[in-house]
Short mmCIF file of C-alpha atoms and ligand atoms in Angstrom, two decimals:
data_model
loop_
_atom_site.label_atom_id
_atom_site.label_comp_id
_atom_site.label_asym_id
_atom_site.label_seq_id
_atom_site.Cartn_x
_atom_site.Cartn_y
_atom_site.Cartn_z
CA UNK A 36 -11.74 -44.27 -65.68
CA UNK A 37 -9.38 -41.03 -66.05
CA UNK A 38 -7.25 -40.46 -63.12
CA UNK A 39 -9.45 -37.55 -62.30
CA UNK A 40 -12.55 -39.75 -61.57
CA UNK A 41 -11.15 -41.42 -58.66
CA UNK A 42 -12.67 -41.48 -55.30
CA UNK A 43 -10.55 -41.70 -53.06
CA UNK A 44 -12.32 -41.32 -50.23
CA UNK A 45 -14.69 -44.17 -51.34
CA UNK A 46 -11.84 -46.51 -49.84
CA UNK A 47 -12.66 -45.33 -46.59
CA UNK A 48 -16.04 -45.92 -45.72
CA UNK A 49 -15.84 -44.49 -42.28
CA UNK A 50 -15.22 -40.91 -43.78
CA UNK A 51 -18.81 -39.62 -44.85
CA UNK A 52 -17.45 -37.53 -47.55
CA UNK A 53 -19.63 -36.75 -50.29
CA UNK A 54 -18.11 -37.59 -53.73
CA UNK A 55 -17.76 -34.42 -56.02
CA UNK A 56 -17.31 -34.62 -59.64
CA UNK A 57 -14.47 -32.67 -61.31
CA UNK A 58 -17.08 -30.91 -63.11
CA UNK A 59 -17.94 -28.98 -60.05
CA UNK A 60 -14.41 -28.03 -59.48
CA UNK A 61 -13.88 -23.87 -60.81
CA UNK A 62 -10.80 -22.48 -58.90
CA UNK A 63 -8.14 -20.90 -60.87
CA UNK A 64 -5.75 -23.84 -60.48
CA UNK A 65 -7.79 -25.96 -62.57
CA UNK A 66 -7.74 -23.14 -65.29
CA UNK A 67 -3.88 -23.01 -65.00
CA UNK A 68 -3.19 -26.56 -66.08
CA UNK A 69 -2.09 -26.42 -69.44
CA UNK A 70 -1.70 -29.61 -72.23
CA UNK A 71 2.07 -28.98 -73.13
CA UNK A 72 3.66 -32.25 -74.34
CA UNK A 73 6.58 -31.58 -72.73
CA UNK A 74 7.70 -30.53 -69.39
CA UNK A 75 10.82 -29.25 -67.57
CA UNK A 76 11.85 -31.82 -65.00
CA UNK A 77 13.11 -29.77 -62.09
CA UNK A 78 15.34 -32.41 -59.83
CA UNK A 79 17.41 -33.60 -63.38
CA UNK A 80 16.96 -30.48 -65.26
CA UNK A 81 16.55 -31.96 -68.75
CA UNK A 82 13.39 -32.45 -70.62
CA UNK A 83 10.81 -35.30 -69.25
CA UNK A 84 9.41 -37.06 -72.03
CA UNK A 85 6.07 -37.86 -69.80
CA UNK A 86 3.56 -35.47 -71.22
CA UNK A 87 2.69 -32.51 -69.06
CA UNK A 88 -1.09 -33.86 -68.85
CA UNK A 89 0.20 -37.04 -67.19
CA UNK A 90 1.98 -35.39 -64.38
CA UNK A 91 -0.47 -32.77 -63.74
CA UNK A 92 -3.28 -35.37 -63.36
CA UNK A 93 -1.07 -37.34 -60.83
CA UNK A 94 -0.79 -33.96 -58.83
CA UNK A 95 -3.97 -33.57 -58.94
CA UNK A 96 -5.31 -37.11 -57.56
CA UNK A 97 -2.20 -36.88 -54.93
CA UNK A 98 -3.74 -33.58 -53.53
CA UNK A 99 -7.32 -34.67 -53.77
CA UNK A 100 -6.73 -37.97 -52.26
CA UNK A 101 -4.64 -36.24 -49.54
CA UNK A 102 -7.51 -33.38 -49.35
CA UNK A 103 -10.25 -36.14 -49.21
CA UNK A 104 -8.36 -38.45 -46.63
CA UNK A 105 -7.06 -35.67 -44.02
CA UNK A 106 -9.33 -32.34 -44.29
CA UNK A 107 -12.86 -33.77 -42.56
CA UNK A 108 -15.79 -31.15 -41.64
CA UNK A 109 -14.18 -30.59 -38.10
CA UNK A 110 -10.45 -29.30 -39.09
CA UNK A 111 -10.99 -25.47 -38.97
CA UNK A 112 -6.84 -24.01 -38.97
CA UNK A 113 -5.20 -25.56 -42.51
CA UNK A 114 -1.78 -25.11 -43.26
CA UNK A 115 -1.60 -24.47 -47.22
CA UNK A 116 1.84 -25.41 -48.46
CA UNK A 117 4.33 -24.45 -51.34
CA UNK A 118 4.40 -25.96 -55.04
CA UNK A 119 3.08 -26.86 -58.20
CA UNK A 120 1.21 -29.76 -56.56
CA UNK A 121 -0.83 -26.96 -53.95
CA UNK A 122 -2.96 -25.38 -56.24
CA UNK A 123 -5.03 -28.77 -56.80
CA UNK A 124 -5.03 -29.18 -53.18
CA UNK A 125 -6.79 -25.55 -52.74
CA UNK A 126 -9.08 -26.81 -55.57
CA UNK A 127 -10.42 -29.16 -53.59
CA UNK A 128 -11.06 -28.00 -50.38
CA UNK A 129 -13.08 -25.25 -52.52
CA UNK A 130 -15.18 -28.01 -53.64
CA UNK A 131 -16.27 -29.22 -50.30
CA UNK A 132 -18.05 -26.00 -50.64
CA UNK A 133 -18.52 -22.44 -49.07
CA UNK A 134 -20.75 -23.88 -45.92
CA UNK A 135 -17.74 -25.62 -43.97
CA UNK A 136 -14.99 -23.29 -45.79
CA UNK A 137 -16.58 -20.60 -43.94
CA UNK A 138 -15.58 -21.40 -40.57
CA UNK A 139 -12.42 -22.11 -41.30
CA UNK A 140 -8.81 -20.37 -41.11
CA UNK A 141 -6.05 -21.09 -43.91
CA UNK A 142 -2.53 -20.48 -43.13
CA UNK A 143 -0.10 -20.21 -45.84
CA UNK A 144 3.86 -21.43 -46.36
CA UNK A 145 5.38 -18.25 -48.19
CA UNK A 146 3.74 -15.90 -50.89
CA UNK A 147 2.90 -18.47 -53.35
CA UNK A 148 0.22 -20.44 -50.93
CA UNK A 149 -0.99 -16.90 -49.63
CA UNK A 150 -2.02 -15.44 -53.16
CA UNK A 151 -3.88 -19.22 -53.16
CA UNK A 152 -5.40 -18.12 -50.32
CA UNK A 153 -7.01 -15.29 -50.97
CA UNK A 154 -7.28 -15.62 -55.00
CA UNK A 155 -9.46 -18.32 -53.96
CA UNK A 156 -11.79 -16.39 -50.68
CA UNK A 157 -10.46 -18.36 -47.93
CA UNK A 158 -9.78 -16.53 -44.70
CA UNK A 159 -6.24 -16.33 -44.29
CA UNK A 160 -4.65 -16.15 -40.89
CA UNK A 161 -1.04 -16.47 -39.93
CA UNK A 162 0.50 -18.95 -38.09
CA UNK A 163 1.54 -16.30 -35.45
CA UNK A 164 -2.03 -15.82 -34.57
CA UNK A 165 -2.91 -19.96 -34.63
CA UNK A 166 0.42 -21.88 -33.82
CA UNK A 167 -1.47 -24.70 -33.35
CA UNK A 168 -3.16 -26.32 -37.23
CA UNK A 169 -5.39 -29.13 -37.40
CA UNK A 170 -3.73 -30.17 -40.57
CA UNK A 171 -1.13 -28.78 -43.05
CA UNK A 172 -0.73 -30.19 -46.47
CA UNK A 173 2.32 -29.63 -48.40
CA UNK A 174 4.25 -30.11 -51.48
CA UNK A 175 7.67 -32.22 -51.60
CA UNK A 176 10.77 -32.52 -53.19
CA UNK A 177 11.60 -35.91 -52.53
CA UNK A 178 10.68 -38.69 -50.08
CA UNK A 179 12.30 -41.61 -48.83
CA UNK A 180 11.14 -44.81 -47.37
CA UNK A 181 10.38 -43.55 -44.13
CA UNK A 182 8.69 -40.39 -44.80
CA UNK A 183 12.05 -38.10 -44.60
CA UNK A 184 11.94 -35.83 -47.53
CA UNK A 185 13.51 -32.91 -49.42
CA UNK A 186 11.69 -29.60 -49.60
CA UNK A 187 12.82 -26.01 -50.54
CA UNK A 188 12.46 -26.58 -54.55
CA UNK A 189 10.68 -23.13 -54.34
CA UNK A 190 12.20 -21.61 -51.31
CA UNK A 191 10.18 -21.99 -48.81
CA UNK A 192 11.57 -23.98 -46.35
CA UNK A 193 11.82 -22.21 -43.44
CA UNK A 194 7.67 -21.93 -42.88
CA UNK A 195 6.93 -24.95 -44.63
CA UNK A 196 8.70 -26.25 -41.39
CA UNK A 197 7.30 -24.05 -39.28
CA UNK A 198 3.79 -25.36 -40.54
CA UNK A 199 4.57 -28.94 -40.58
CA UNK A 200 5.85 -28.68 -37.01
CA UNK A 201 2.70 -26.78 -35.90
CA UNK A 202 0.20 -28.98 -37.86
CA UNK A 203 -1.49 -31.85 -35.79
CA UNK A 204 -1.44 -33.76 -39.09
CA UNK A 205 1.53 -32.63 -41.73
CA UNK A 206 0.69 -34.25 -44.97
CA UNK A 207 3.15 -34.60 -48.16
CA UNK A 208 1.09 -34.39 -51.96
CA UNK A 209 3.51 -34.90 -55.14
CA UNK A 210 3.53 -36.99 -58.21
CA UNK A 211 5.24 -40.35 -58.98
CA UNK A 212 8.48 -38.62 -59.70
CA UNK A 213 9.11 -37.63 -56.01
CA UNK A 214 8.70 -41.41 -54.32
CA UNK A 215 12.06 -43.25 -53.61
CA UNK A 216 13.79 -45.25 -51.72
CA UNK A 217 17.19 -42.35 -50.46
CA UNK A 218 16.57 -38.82 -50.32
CA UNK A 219 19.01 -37.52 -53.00
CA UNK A 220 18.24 -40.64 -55.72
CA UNK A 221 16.03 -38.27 -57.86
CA UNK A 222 16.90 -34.71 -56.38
CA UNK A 223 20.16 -34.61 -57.80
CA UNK A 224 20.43 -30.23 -56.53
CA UNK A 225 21.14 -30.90 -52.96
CA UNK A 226 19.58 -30.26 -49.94
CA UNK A 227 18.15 -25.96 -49.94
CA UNK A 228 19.67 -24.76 -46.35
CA UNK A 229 18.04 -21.06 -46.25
CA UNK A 230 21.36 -18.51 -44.98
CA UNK A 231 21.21 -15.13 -43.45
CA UNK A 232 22.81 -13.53 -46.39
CA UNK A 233 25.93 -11.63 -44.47
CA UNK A 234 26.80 -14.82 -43.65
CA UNK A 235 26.37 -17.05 -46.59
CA UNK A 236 30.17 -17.48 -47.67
CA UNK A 237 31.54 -18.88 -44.47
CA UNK A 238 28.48 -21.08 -44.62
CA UNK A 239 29.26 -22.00 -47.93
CA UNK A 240 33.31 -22.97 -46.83
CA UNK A 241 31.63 -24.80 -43.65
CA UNK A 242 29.42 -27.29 -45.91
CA UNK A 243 32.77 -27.54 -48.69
CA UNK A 244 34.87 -28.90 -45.90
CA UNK A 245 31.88 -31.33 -44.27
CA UNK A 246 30.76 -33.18 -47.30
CA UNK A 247 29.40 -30.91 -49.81
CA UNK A 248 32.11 -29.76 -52.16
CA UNK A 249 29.98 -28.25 -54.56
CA UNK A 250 27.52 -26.57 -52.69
CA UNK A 251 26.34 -23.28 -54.06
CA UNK A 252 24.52 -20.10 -53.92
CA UNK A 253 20.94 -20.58 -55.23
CA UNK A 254 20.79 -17.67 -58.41
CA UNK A 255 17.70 -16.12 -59.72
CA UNK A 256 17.10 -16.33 -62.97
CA UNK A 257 15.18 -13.89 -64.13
CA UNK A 258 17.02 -11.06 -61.66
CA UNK A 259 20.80 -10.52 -61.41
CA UNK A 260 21.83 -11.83 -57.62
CA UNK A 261 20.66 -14.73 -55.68
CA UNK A 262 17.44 -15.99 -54.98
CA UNK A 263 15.99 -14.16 -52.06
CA UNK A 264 13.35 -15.88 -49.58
CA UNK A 265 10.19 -14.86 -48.51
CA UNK A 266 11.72 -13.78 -45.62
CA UNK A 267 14.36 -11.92 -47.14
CA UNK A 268 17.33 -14.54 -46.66
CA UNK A 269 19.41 -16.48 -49.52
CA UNK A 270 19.27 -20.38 -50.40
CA UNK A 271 22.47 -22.49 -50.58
CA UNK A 272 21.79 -25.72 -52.24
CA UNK A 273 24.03 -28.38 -50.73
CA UNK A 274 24.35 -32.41 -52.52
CA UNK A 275 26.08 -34.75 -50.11
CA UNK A 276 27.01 -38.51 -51.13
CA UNK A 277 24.41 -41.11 -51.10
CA UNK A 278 25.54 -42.36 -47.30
CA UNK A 279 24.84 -39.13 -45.30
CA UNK A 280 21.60 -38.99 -47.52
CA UNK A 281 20.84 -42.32 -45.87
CA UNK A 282 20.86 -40.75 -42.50
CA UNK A 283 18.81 -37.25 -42.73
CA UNK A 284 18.17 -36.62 -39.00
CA UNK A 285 21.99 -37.19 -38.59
CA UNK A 286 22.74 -34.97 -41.26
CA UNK A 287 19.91 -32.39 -40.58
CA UNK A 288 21.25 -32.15 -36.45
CA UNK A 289 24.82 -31.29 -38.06
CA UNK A 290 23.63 -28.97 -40.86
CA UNK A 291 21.63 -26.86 -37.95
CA UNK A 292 24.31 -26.77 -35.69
CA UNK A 293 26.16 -24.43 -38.31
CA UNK A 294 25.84 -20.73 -37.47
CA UNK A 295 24.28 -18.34 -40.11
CA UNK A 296 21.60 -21.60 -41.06
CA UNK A 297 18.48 -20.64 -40.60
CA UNK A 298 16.50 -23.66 -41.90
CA UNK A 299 17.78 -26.67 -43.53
CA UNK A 300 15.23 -28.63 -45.89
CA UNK A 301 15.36 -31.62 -44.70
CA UNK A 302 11.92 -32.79 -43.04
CA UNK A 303 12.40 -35.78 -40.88
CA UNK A 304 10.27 -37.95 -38.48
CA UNK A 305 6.97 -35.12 -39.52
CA UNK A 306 4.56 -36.38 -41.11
CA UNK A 307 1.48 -38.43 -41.22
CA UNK A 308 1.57 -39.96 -44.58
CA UNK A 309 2.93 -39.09 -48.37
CA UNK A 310 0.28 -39.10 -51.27
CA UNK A 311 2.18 -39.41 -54.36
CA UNK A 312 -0.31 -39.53 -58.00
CA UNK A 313 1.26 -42.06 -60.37
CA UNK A 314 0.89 -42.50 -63.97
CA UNK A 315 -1.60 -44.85 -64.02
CA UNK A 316 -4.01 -43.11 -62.38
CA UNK A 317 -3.47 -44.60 -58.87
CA UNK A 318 -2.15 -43.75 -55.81
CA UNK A 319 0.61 -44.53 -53.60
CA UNK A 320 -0.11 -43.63 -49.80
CA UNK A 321 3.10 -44.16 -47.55
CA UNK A 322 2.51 -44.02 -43.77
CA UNK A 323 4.73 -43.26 -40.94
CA UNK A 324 3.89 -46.94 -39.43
CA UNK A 325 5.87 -48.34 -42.52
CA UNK A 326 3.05 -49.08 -44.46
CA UNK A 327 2.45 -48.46 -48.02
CA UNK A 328 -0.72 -48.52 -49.72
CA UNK A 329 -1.88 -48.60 -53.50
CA UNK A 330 -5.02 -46.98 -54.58
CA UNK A 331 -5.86 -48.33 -57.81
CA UNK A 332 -8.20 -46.83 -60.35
CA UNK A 333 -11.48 -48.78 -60.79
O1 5RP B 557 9.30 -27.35 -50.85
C1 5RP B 557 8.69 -26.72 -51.68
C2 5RP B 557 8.90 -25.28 -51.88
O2 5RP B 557 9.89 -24.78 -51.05
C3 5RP B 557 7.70 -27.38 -52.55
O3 5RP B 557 6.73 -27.97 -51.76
C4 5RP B 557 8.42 -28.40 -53.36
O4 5RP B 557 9.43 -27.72 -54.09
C5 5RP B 557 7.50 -29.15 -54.31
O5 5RP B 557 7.11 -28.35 -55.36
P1 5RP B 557 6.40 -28.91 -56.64
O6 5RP B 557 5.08 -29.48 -56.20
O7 5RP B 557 6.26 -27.71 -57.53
O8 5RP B 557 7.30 -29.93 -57.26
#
């Protein structure tokens, strides 16, 4: 069975979701997933070896999984995150079909997740009108062993958090790359702290002298300048060693305290569970009691 013929959802009889082949699935997202045999590893920036197909399937059953387990009939406000790993999760709430998508409300994380929105005829609301969500699932840099992760890959930070914080249920999807034990173990960039831009280069001298030496203005590449935010601020990606990694609330309540900062992506003590789509075609579902589950393929 292909990783795409799981059912997830069959491992929890008490749900009464109905299973729905792939085949049924038509949303854009599904149309964008191309069979390179390479692809561009962002958190080492060298080539992965794992073909793209691989990856993009473990996506995939991470966001369906997550989609299947934590969007039920009776959710109505959904938070729709940031990422490569969102599109699949818009896929399938699609496929539960037009009958309970129609009462619903989707709020999105930044540009990327509203274009989702409405490419795909959702209702999209904003999270000023509906600060309270039912659930929010999101995309993630890197997790560690007790749900803390790294997010702000794509820039989004600042409402990602805003989302998480206002979802009932906040919900991490990513593939097998993304699961470790430390934050900072396979997200070698650093941690993306979103900056008023006036204020950016005393920011930048404030996280040299705390622990970051080589912290650094996030550029643009296809535009001369930095990256600019949805929300019209800059991104300052910041490493720190291994032991302040170990201790991301600590490290996050310091980071915050620094004037200019306007969000910090670090994500701790949020969410509900991480799905993360291995190779194999299985799952890996880590809770926020400490528990760790394995979904295998049949
Ligand atoms: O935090 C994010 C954007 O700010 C994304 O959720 C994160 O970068 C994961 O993206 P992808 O699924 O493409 O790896």
């Amino acid at each position: 069975m292909s990783p795409t013929h799981v059912r997830p959802f069959a491992l929890i009889p008490s749900r009464s979701l109905i299973y729905l082949p792939p085949s049924t699935i038509k949303s854009r997202a599904s149309l964008s997933v191309r069979n390179h045999s390479k692809v561009h590893c962002r958190s080492s920036g060298r080539m992965s070896a794992v073909p793209v197909d691989i990856i993009e399937k473990s996506k995939q059953l991470a966001a369906w999984t997550a989609v299947d387990n934590h969007i039920l009939p009776a959710d109505k406000i959904i938070g729709i995150g940031s990422g490569s790993t969102v599109p699949y999760v818009v896929e399938r709430i699609l496929a539960q079909g037009a009958e309970v998508n129609k009462g619903r409300v989707f709020i999105p994380t930044g540009f990327q997740s509203r274009q989702l929105i409405v490419e795909a005829q959702l209702t999209l609301g904003d999270v000023s009108q509906y600060p309270v969500l039912d659930v929010t699932i999101d995309g993630a840099d890197e997790v560690d062993h007790e749900l803390n992760s790294i997010k702000g890959g794509g820039a989004c930070q600042l409402q990602e958090k805003v989302l998480a914080e206002a979802a009932k249920t906040w919900v991490m999807v990513a593939d097998y790359r993304k699961n470790s034990e430390t934050l900072g173990t396979n997200w070698k960039q650093g941690i993306p702290i979103e900056v008023v831009p006036f204020a950016y280069a005393g920011v930048l001298r404030k996280l040299h002298s705390i622990g970051s030496p080589t912290a650094h203005l996030r550029m643009a590449k296809m535009k001369a300048g930095p990256v600019v935010t949805d929300n019209g601020n800059f991104v300052i990606d910041a490493p720190f060693a291994v032991e302040q990694m170990k201790e991301p609330a600590k490290l996050l309540t310091q980071l915050k305290l620094i004037t200019g900062i306007v969000e910090v992506g670090l994500f701790c003590n949020l969410a509900k569970a991480a799905y993360f789509g291995n190779q194999d075609g299985s799952v890996t579902i880590k809770w926020n009691n400490g528990r760790v589950e394995q979904i295998s393929k049949e």
